[in-house]
Amino acid sequence: MKLRDNFIVEVLKVCLEDLDFYLVCSDHLKYEFLQTESEKLVYRFINNYHNLHNKLPTLGTITQNLPSTDEIISLLSKIKDTKVTISQKDLLPTLEAFIKKSRFVSLYDQTQILYSKKPDEAIAIMAKESEIISNFSIKDKQYKKVFADWEVRESQRQLNQDNLLLEKTTFGIPELDDMFYGGPNKGVSVLWMAPSGVGKSTVLRWVGISNARQGRVVVHFQLEGSEKECLDAYDAGWAGLEISTIEFGGISENKKAELNKTAAHIKKVGGEIFVYGFESFGGGTIEQCREILIEISKKYKVDVVLFDYAELLQTKGRYGNDESSERKRRGDIAEKLTNLAVEFKVTVHTATQSRDIDKLKLSNDDFCISRNDISEFKGFIKPFSYFFTLNQTPDEYEHELMRIYIDKVRKYKINKRVIRFYQARNVSRFYDAYKTKMELS
């Protein structure tokens, strides 16, 4: 069966318009079967987006999130202009033929090298796999069997256990990590909200330190203040020292030796935090951050990305000065942050400030901020997979007692909404494990 010149373009077009057709493709059409890097990038984005949102992306979403290279622009333009004149049913036989041909080419490449060393083994593999490919049918594969395929599915799940753990990052708060089976997955976004001074920046840095200690790579975009301020706060947090000791150089030689060992261990297990500061107040755009992530990702596998904090992020586009325009701008920012999580397969964390909440409510230790108290933010919250609020009365602040309210989570069912723990603000630590265990266990 001869393929049409624009066959792959048609496949990508129908994948964006027909969920059933896409699901067939996601099961059988591998990235390596596609001919160009731009086709692979577009197809990978469709897969990642569907896995996260359980829906297909629009062509506009893909355009916003993929690199603006000539090849990708040309491919997206072809997809937009292509009119598929045959039905999904008629497209499937051609897709089946294409997959068979691609699998055979891949098999030939694999066995060619083996043949020079072990010809009998190569011939046996070629014969067996050729028969499997010859009998392959998309229609047969569309039907999943509950009982006949149970053993295969269970074996696959067992093999994937270790991979599932690799897809997790940590909150740095054991109570939260336990609730979500190790922490948030890569490919999702997390929003923290708190009144001014309650700890938005501190919780983001704590997430960064906790992940780096576990051997993960973190990128931190500092949108408020200077890089130096951010780095000083990080050093105080991971070293467990007062910020004044960091700033004025009061670390003893013995302590320096201890910290050097700690830093060397974190580097040895692969942990690192990259800090990028925008020196002009609110000067960073999501598009700039994306380009920086692309550069870092060329050398490192990034796991977690932090934005401190959301209000100061800018994005390309024209917005008015009225309230509806500002809500639209924030909604766009939230969508793009979530898209970054999908594109780079990282966990994205950012924070925002709660406003106009009655001070009497904030002084009540039974009160927790939720989306019901911030109606103007509801559109902003929607794209995030997790939404937490930080709550602390003046008395709790004095005693360094923090309450996290779990307002929104996807996928998991939770039985507890409020988590209480102690902090150690004097050494820039959002979570004090020892005191929490002693006082609240």
CSV table of N, CA and C in Angstrom, one decimal, residues 202-357:
chain,number,residue,atom,x,y,z
A,202,THR,N,9.6,30.9,51.4
A,202,THR,CA,10.2,29.9,52.2
A,202,THR,C,9.8,28.5,51.8
A,203,VAL,N,8.5,28.3,51.5
A,203,VAL,CA,8.0,27.0,51.2
A,203,VAL,C,8.6,26.5,49.8
A,204,LEU,N,8.7,27.5,48.9
A,204,LEU,CA,9.3,27.2,47.6
A,204,LEU,C,10.8,26.7,47.7
A,205,ARG,N,11.5,27.5,48.5
A,205,ARG,CA,12.9,27.1,48.7
A,205,ARG,C,13.0,25.7,49.4
A,206,TRP,N,12.1,25.5,50.3
A,206,TRP,CA,12.1,24.2,51.1
A,206,TRP,C,11.9,23.1,50.1
A,207,VAL,N,10.9,23.3,49.2
A,207,VAL,CA,10.7,22.2,48.1
A,207,VAL,C,12.0,22.0,47.3
A,208,GLY,N,12.7,23.1,47.0
A,208,GLY,CA,13.9,23.0,46.2
A,208,GLY,C,15.0,22.2,47.0
A,209,ILE,N,15.2,22.6,48.2
A,209,ILE,CA,16.2,21.9,49.0
A,209,ILE,C,15.9,20.5,49.2
A,210,SER,N,14.7,20.2,49.5
A,210,SER,CA,14.2,18.8,49.8
A,210,SER,C,14.4,17.9,48.6
A,211,ASN,N,14.2,18.4,47.4
A,211,ASN,CA,14.3,17.6,46.2
A,211,ASN,C,15.8,17.5,45.8
A,212,ALA,N,16.6,18.5,46.0
A,212,ALA,CA,18.0,18.4,45.8
A,212,ALA,C,18.7,17.4,46.7
A,213,ARG,N,18.3,17.3,47.9
A,213,ARG,CA,18.8,16.4,48.9
A,213,ARG,C,18.5,14.9,48.4
A,214,GLN,N,17.5,14.7,47.7
A,214,GLN,CA,17.1,13.4,47.2
A,214,GLN,C,17.7,13.1,45.8
A,215,GLY,N,18.6,14.0,45.3
A,215,GLY,CA,19.3,13.8,44.1
A,215,GLY,C,18.6,14.3,42.8
A,216,ARG,N,17.7,15.2,43.0
A,216,ARG,CA,17.0,15.8,41.9
A,216,ARG,C,17.5,17.1,41.5
A,217,VAL,N,17.3,17.5,40.3
A,217,VAL,CA,17.8,18.8,39.7
A,217,VAL,C,16.6,19.8,39.8
A,218,VAL,N,16.8,21.0,40.3
A,218,VAL,CA,15.8,22.0,40.6
A,218,VAL,C,16.3,23.3,39.8
A,219,VAL,N,15.3,23.9,39.2
A,219,VAL,CA,15.6,25.3,38.6
A,219,VAL,C,14.7,26.2,39.3
A,220,HIS,N,15.2,27.3,39.9
A,220,HIS,CA,14.5,28.3,40.6
A,220,HIS,C,14.6,29.6,39.9
A,221,PHE,N,13.4,30.2,39.5
A,221,PHE,CA,13.3,31.5,38.9
A,221,PHE,C,12.9,32.5,40.0
A,222,GLN,N,13.9,33.4,40.3
A,222,GLN,CA,13.6,34.4,41.3
A,222,GLN,C,13.1,35.7,40.6
A,223,LEU,N,11.8,36.1,40.9
A,223,LEU,CA,11.2,37.2,40.2
A,223,LEU,C,11.1,38.4,41.1
A,224,GLU,N,11.5,38.2,42.4
A,224,GLU,CA,11.4,39.3,43.3
A,224,GLU,C,12.8,39.4,44.1
A,225,GLY,N,13.4,40.5,44.2
A,225,GLY,CA,14.7,40.6,44.9
A,225,GLY,C,15.8,40.2,44.0
A,226,SER,N,17.0,40.0,44.6
A,226,SER,CA,18.2,39.7,43.8
A,226,SER,C,18.5,38.2,43.9
A,227,GLU,N,19.4,37.8,43.0
A,227,GLU,CA,19.9,36.4,43.1
A,227,GLU,C,20.7,36.2,44.4
A,228,LYS,N,21.4,37.3,44.9
A,228,LYS,CA,22.2,37.1,46.1
A,228,LYS,C,21.3,36.9,47.3
A,229,GLU,N,20.2,37.6,47.4
A,229,GLU,CA,19.2,37.4,48.5
A,229,GLU,C,18.7,36.0,48.5
A,230,CYS,N,18.4,35.5,47.3
A,230,CYS,CA,17.8,34.2,47.1
A,230,CYS,C,18.9,33.1,47.5
A,231,LEU,N,20.1,33.3,47.0
A,231,LEU,CA,21.2,32.3,47.3
A,231,LEU,C,21.5,32.3,48.8
A,232,ASP,N,21.5,33.5,49.4
A,232,ASP,CA,21.8,33.6,50.9
A,232,ASP,C,20.7,32.8,51.7
A,233,ALA,N,19.5,33.0,51.3
A,233,ALA,CA,18.4,32.3,51.9
A,233,ALA,C,18.5,30.8,51.7
A,234,TYR,N,18.8,30.3,50.5
A,234,TYR,CA,19.0,28.9,50.2
A,234,TYR,C,20.1,28.4,51.1
A,235,ASP,N,21.3,29.1,51.2
A,235,ASP,CA,22.4,28.6,52.0
A,235,ASP,C,22.0,28.5,53.5
A,236,ALA,N,21.3,29.4,54.0
A,236,ALA,CA,20.8,29.4,55.4
A,236,ALA,C,19.9,28.1,55.6
A,237,GLY,N,19.0,27.9,54.6
A,237,GLY,CA,18.1,26.8,54.7
A,237,GLY,C,18.7,25.4,54.7
A,238,TRP,N,19.6,25.1,53.7
A,238,TRP,CA,20.2,23.8,53.6
A,238,TRP,C,21.2,23.6,54.6
A,239,ALA,N,21.9,24.7,55.1
A,239,ALA,CA,23.0,24.6,56.1
A,239,ALA,C,22.4,24.6,57.5
A,240,GLY,N,21.2,25.1,57.7
A,240,GLY,CA,20.6,25.1,59.0
A,240,GLY,C,21.2,26.2,59.8
A,241,LEU,N,21.4,27.4,59.2
A,241,LEU,CA,22.1,28.5,59.9
A,241,LEU,C,21.2,29.7,59.9
A,242,GLU,N,21.4,30.7,60.8
A,242,GLU,CA,20.7,31.9,60.7
A,242,GLU,C,21.2,32.7,59.5
A,243,ILE,N,20.3,33.5,58.9
A,243,ILE,CA,20.6,34.2,57.7
A,243,ILE,C,21.8,35.3,58.0
A,244,SER,N,21.8,35.8,59.2
A,244,SER,CA,22.8,36.8,59.6
A,244,SER,C,24.2,36.1,59.6
A,245,THR,N,24.3,34.8,60.0
A,245,THR,CA,25.5,34.1,60.0
A,245,THR,C,26.0,33.9,58.6
A,246,ILE,N,25.1,33.7,57.7
A,246,ILE,CA,25.5,33.5,56.2
A,246,ILE,C,25.9,34.9,55.7
A,247,GLU,N,25.2,35.9,55.9
A,247,GLU,CA,25.5,37.2,55.4
A,247,GLU,C,26.8,37.8,55.9
A,248,PHE,N,27.1,37.6,57.1
A,248,PHE,CA,28.3,38.3,57.7
A,248,PHE,C,29.4,37.3,57.9
A,249,GLY,N,29.3,36.1,57.4
A,249,GLY,CA,30.5,35.2,57.4
A,249,GLY,C,30.9,34.7,58.8
A,250,GLY,N,30.0,34.3,59.6
A,250,GLY,CA,30.3,33.8,61.0
A,250,GLY,C,30.3,32.3,61.1
A,251,ILE,N,30.7,31.6,60.1
A,251,ILE,CA,30.7,30.1,60.2
A,251,ILE,C,32.0,29.6,60.6
A,252,SER,N,32.0,28.8,61.6
A,252,SER,CA,33.3,28.2,62.2
A,252,SER,C,33.9,27.3,61.1
A,253,GLU,N,35.2,27.0,61.3
A,253,GLU,CA,35.9,26.2,60.4
A,253,GLU,C,35.4,24.7,60.5
A,254,ASN,N,35.1,24.3,61.7
A,254,ASN,CA,34.5,22.9,61.8
A,254,ASN,C,33.2,22.8,61.1
A,255,LYS,N,32.3,23.8,61.2
A,255,LYS,CA,31.0,23.8,60.6
A,255,LYS,C,31.2,23.9,59.1
A,256,LYS,N,32.2,24.7,58.6
A,256,LYS,CA,32.4,24.7,57.1
A,256,LYS,C,32.8,23.3,56.6
A,257,ALA,N,33.6,22.6,57.3
A,257,ALA,CA,34.1,21.3,56.9
A,257,ALA,C,32.9,20.3,56.8
A,258,GLU,N,32.0,20.4,57.8
A,258,GLU,CA,30.8,19.6,57.8
A,258,GLU,C,29.9,19.9,56.7
A,259,LEU,N,29.7,21.3,56.4
A,259,LEU,CA,28.8,21.7,55.3
A,259,LEU,C,29.4,21.3,53.9
A,260,ASN,N,30.8,21.3,53.8
A,260,ASN,CA,31.4,20.9,52.6
A,260,ASN,C,31.1,19.5,52.3
A,261,LYS,N,31.1,18.6,53.3
A,261,LYS,CA,30.8,17.2,53.1
A,261,LYS,C,29.4,17.0,52.7
A,262,THR,N,28.5,17.8,53.3
A,262,THR,CA,27.0,17.7,52.9
A,262,THR,C,26.8,18.1,51.5
A,263,ALA,N,27.5,19.3,51.1
A,263,ALA,CA,27.3,19.7,49.7
A,263,ALA,C,27.9,18.7,48.7
A,264,ALA,N,29.0,18.1,49.1
A,264,ALA,CA,29.7,17.1,48.2
A,264,ALA,C,28.8,15.9,48.0
A,265,HIS,N,28.1,15.5,49.1
A,265,HIS,CA,27.2,14.3,49.1
A,265,HIS,C,26.0,14.6,48.2
A,266,ILE,N,25.4,15.8,48.3
A,266,ILE,CA,24.3,16.2,47.5
A,266,ILE,C,24.7,16.2,46.0
A,267,LYS,N,25.8,16.7,45.7
A,267,LYS,CA,26.3,16.7,44.3
A,267,LYS,C,26.6,15.3,43.8
A,268,LYS,N,27.1,14.5,44.7
A,268,LYS,CA,27.4,13.1,44.3
A,268,LYS,C,26.2,12.3,43.9
A,269,VAL,N,25.0,12.5,44.6
A,269,VAL,CA,23.8,11.8,44.3
A,269,VAL,C,23.0,12.5,43.2
A,270,GLY,N,23.6,13.6,42.6
A,270,GLY,CA,23.0,14.2,41.5
A,270,GLY,C,22.1,15.4,41.8
A,271,GLY,N,22.0,15.9,43.0
A,271,GLY,CA,21.2,17.0,43.4
A,271,GLY,C,21.9,18.3,43.1
A,272,GLU,N,21.0,19.3,42.6
A,272,GLU,CA,21.5,20.6,42.4
A,272,GLU,C,20.3,21.6,42.3
A,273,ILE,N,20.6,22.8,42.6
A,273,ILE,CA,19.6,23.9,42.4
A,273,ILE,C,20.2,25.0,41.6
A,274,PHE,N,19.6,25.3,40.4
A,274,PHE,CA,20.0,26.4,39.6
A,274,PHE,C,19.1,27.6,39.9
A,275,VAL,N,19.7,28.7,40.2
A,275,VAL,CA,19.0,29.9,40.5
A,275,VAL,C,19.2,31.0,39.4
A,276,TYR,N,18.1,31.4,38.9
A,276,TYR,CA,18.1,32.5,37.9
A,276,TYR,C,17.3,33.7,38.4
A,277,GLY,N,17.9,34.8,38.6
A,277,GLY,CA,17.2,36.0,39.1
A,277,GLY,C,17.0,37.0,38.0
A,278,PHE,N,15.8,37.6,38.0
A,278,PHE,CA,15.5,38.8,37.1
A,278,PHE,C,15.7,40.0,37.9
A,279,GLU,N,16.7,40.7,37.7
A,279,GLU,CA,17.1,41.9,38.6
A,279,GLU,C,16.1,43.0,38.5
A,280,SER,N,15.4,43.2,37.4
A,280,SER,CA,14.3,44.2,37.3
A,280,SER,C,13.1,43.6,37.9
A,281,PHE,N,12.4,44.4,38.7
A,281,PHE,CA,11.2,43.9,39.5
A,281,PHE,C,10.1,43.4,38.5
A,282,GLY,N,9.8,42.2,38.6
A,282,GLY,CA,8.7,41.6,37.7
A,282,GLY,C,9.1,41.6,36.3
A,283,GLY,N,10.4,41.5,36.0
A,283,GLY,CA,10.8,41.6,34.6
A,283,GLY,C,10.9,40.3,33.8
A,284,GLY,N,10.6,39.2,34.5
A,284,GLY,CA,10.7,37.9,33.8
A,284,GLY,C,9.5,37.5,33.1
A,285,THR,N,9.6,36.9,31.9
A,285,THR,CA,8.4,36.4,31.2
A,285,THR,C,8.5,34.9,31.2
A,286,ILE,N,7.4,34.2,31.0
A,286,ILE,CA,7.3,32.8,30.9
A,286,ILE,C,8.1,32.3,29.7
A,287,GLU,N,8.1,33.1,28.6
A,287,GLU,CA,8.8,32.7,27.4
A,287,GLU,C,10.3,32.8,27.7
A,288,GLN,N,10.8,33.7,28.4
A,288,GLN,CA,12.2,33.8,28.8
A,288,GLN,C,12.6,32.6,29.6
A,289,CYS,N,11.8,32.3,30.6
A,289,CYS,CA,12.0,31.1,31.5
A,289,CYS,C,12.1,29.8,30.7
A,290,ARG,N,11.2,29.7,29.7
A,290,ARG,CA,11.2,28.5,28.9
A,290,ARG,C,12.5,28.3,28.1
A,291,GLU,N,13.0,29.4,27.6
A,291,GLU,CA,14.3,29.4,26.8
A,291,GLU,C,15.4,29.0,27.8
A,292,ILE,N,15.4,29.5,29.0
A,292,ILE,CA,16.5,29.1,30.0
A,292,ILE,C,16.3,27.6,30.3
A,293,LEU,N,15.1,27.1,30.5
A,293,LEU,CA,14.9,25.7,30.8
A,293,LEU,C,15.4,24.8,29.6
A,294,ILE,N,15.2,25.3,28.4
A,294,ILE,CA,15.7,24.5,27.2
A,294,ILE,C,17.2,24.4,27.3
A,295,GLU,N,17.9,25.5,27.6
A,295,GLU,CA,19.4,25.5,27.7
A,295,GLU,C,19.9,24.6,28.8
A,296,ILE,N,19.3,24.7,30.0
A,296,ILE,CA,19.7,23.8,31.1
A,296,ILE,C,19.4,22.4,30.8
A,297,SER,N,18.3,22.1,30.2
A,297,SER,CA,17.9,20.7,29.9
A,297,SER,C,18.8,20.0,28.9
A,298,LYS,N,19.6,20.8,28.2
A,298,LYS,CA,20.5,20.2,27.2
A,298,LYS,C,21.6,19.4,28.0
A,299,LYS,N,21.9,19.8,29.2
A,299,LYS,CA,23.0,19.2,30.0
A,299,LYS,C,22.5,18.4,31.2
A,300,TYR,N,21.3,18.8,31.7
A,300,TYR,CA,20.8,18.2,32.9
A,300,TYR,C,19.3,17.7,32.7
A,301,LYS,N,19.0,16.6,33.4
A,301,LYS,CA,17.6,16.2,33.5
A,301,LYS,C,16.9,17.0,34.6
A,302,VAL,N,16.1,18.0,34.3
A,302,VAL,CA,15.5,18.8,35.3
A,302,VAL,C,14.2,18.1,35.9
A,303,ASP,N,14.1,18.1,37.2
A,303,ASP,CA,12.9,17.5,37.8
A,303,ASP,C,11.9,18.4,38.4
A,304,VAL,N,12.3,19.5,38.9
A,304,VAL,CA,11.4,20.5,39.6
A,304,VAL,C,11.8,21.9,39.1
A,305,VAL,N,10.7,22.7,38.9
A,305,VAL,CA,10.9,24.1,38.5
A,305,VAL,C,10.1,25.0,39.5
A,306,LEU,N,10.7,26.0,40.0
A,306,LEU,CA,10.1,26.9,41.0
A,306,LEU,C,10.0,28.3,40.4
A,307,PHE,N,8.9,29.0,40.7
A,307,PHE,CA,8.7,30.4,40.2
A,307,PHE,C,8.3,31.2,41.5
A,308,ASP,N,9.2,32.1,41.9
A,308,ASP,CA,8.9,32.9,43.1
A,308,ASP,C,8.8,34.4,42.7
A,309,TYR,N,7.5,34.9,42.5
A,309,TYR,CA,6.3,34.1,42.6
A,309,TYR,C,5.4,34.5,41.5
A,310,ALA,N,4.2,34.0,41.4
A,310,ALA,CA,3.3,34.0,40.2
A,310,ALA,C,3.0,35.4,39.7
A,311,GLU,N,2.6,36.3,40.7
A,311,GLU,CA,2.1,37.6,40.3
A,311,GLU,C,3.1,38.4,39.4
A,312,LEU,N,4.4,38.1,39.7
A,312,LEU,CA,5.4,38.9,39.0
A,312,LEU,C,5.8,38.3,37.7
A,313,LEU,N,5.3,37.2,37.3
A,313,LEU,CA,5.5,36.6,36.0
A,313,LEU,C,4.8,37.4,34.9
A,314,GLN,N,5.4,37.6,33.8
A,314,GLN,CA,4.8,38.3,32.7
A,314,GLN,C,4.7,37.3,31.5
A,315,THR,N,3.9,37.6,30.5
A,315,THR,CA,3.8,36.7,29.4
A,315,THR,C,3.5,37.6,28.2
A,316,LYS,N,3.8,37.1,27.0
A,316,LYS,CA,3.6,37.8,25.8
A,316,LYS,C,2.1,38.0,25.5
A,317,GLY,N,1.7,39.0,25.0
A,317,GLY,CA,0.2,39.3,24.8
A,317,GLY,C,-0.2,40.6,25.3
A,318,ARG,N,-1.3,41.1,24.7
A,318,ARG,CA,-1.8,42.4,25.1
A,318,ARG,C,-2.9,42.3,26.1
A,319,TYR,N,-2.9,43.0,27.2
A,319,TYR,CA,-3.9,43.0,28.2
A,319,TYR,C,-4.2,44.4,28.6
A,320,GLY,N,-5.5,44.6,28.9
A,320,GLY,CA,-5.9,45.9,29.4
A,320,GLY,C,-5.6,46.1,30.9
A,321,ASN,N,-6.1,47.2,31.4
A,321,ASN,CA,-5.8,47.6,32.8
A,321,ASN,C,-6.9,47.3,33.7
A,322,ASP,N,-8.0,46.8,33.2
A,322,ASP,CA,-9.2,46.5,34.0
A,322,ASP,C,-9.1,45.1,34.7
A,323,GLU,N,-10.0,44.9,35.6
A,323,GLU,CA,-10.0,43.6,36.4
A,323,GLU,C,-10.1,42.4,35.5
A,324,SER,N,-11.0,42.4,34.5
A,324,SER,CA,-11.2,41.2,33.7
A,324,SER,C,-10.0,40.9,32.9
A,325,SER,N,-9.2,42.0,32.4
A,325,SER,CA,-8.0,41.7,31.7
A,325,SER,C,-6.9,41.1,32.6
A,326,GLU,N,-6.9,41.6,33.9
A,326,GLU,CA,-5.9,41.0,34.8
A,326,GLU,C,-6.2,39.6,35.1
A,327,ARG,N,-7.5,39.2,35.2
A,327,ARG,CA,-7.9,37.8,35.4
A,327,ARG,C,-7.5,37.0,34.2
A,328,LYS,N,-7.7,37.6,33.1
A,328,LYS,CA,-7.3,36.8,31.8
A,328,LYS,C,-5.8,36.6,31.8
A,329,ARG,N,-5.0,37.6,32.1
A,329,ARG,CA,-3.6,37.5,32.2
A,329,ARG,C,-3.1,36.4,33.1
A,330,ARG,N,-3.7,36.4,34.3
A,330,ARG,CA,-3.3,35.4,35.3
A,330,ARG,C,-3.7,34.0,34.9
A,331,GLY,N,-4.9,33.9,34.2
A,331,GLY,CA,-5.3,32.6,33.7
A,331,GLY,C,-4.4,32.1,32.7
A,332,ASP,N,-3.9,33.0,31.8
A,332,ASP,CA,-3.0,32.6,30.8
A,332,ASP,C,-1.7,32.1,31.4
A,333,ILE,N,-1.2,32.8,32.4
A,333,ILE,CA,0.0,32.5,33.1
A,333,ILE,C,-0.1,31.1,33.7
A,334,ALA,N,-1.2,30.8,34.4
A,334,ALA,CA,-1.5,29.5,35.0
A,334,ALA,C,-1.4,28.4,34.0
A,335,GLU,N,-2.1,28.6,32.8
A,335,GLU,CA,-2.1,27.6,31.8
A,335,GLU,C,-0.7,27.4,31.2
A,336,LYS,N,0.1,28.4,31.1
A,336,LYS,CA,1.4,28.2,30.5
A,336,LYS,C,2.4,27.6,31.5
A,337,LEU,N,2.2,27.8,32.8
A,337,LEU,CA,3.0,27.1,33.8
A,337,LEU,C,2.7,25.6,33.8
A,338,THR,N,1.4,25.3,33.7
A,338,THR,CA,1.0,23.9,33.6
A,338,THR,C,1.5,23.3,32.3
A,339,ASN,N,1.5,24.0,31.2
A,339,ASN,CA,2.0,23.5,30.0
A,339,ASN,C,3.6,23.2,30.1
A,340,LEU,N,4.3,24.1,30.8
A,340,LEU,CA,5.7,23.9,31.0
A,340,LEU,C,5.9,22.5,31.7
A,341,ALA,N,5.1,22.3,32.7
A,341,ALA,CA,5.2,21.0,33.5
A,341,ALA,C,5.1,19.8,32.6
A,342,VAL,N,4.2,19.9,31.6
A,342,VAL,CA,3.9,18.8,30.7
A,342,VAL,C,5.1,18.7,29.7
A,343,GLU,N,5.5,19.9,29.1
A,343,GLU,CA,6.5,19.9,28.1
A,343,GLU,C,7.8,19.3,28.6
A,344,PHE,N,8.3,19.8,29.8
A,344,PHE,CA,9.6,19.4,30.3
A,344,PHE,C,9.5,18.2,31.2
A,345,LYS,N,8.3,17.7,31.5
A,345,LYS,CA,8.1,16.5,32.4
A,345,LYS,C,8.7,16.8,33.7
A,346,VAL,N,8.3,17.9,34.3
A,346,VAL,CA,8.8,18.4,35.6
A,346,VAL,C,7.6,18.7,36.5
A,347,THR,N,7.9,18.8,37.8
A,347,THR,CA,6.9,19.3,38.7
A,347,THR,C,7.1,20.8,38.8
A,348,VAL,N,6.1,21.6,38.5
A,348,VAL,CA,6.2,23.1,38.6
A,348,VAL,C,5.5,23.5,39.9
A,349,HIS,N,6.2,24.4,40.7
A,349,HIS,CA,5.6,25.0,41.9
A,349,HIS,C,5.7,26.5,41.8
A,350,THR,N,4.6,27.2,42.2
A,350,THR,CA,4.7,28.6,42.3
A,350,THR,C,3.8,29.0,43.4
A,351,ALA,N,3.9,30.3,43.8
A,351,ALA,CA,3.1,30.8,44.9
A,351,ALA,C,2.4,32.1,44.5
A,352,THR,N,1.3,32.4,45.3
A,352,THR,CA,0.6,33.7,45.1
A,352,THR,C,0.1,34.2,46.4
A,353,GLN,N,-0.2,35.4,46.4
A,353,GLN,CA,-0.6,36.1,47.7
A,353,GLN,C,-2.1,36.2,47.8
A,354,SER,N,-2.6,35.9,49.0
A,354,SER,CA,-4.1,36.1,49.2
A,354,SER,C,-4.3,37.5,49.6
A,355,ARG,N,-5.4,38.1,49.2
A,355,ARG,CA,-5.7,39.5,49.5
A,355,ARG,C,-7.1,39.6,50.0
A,356,ASP,N,-7.3,40.8,50.7
A,356,ASP,CA,-8.7,41.2,51.1
A,356,ASP,C,-9.4,40.2,51.9
A,357,ILE,N,-8.7,39.5,52.8
A,357,ILE,CA,-9.3,38.5,53.7
A,357,ILE,C,-9.4,39.2,55.1
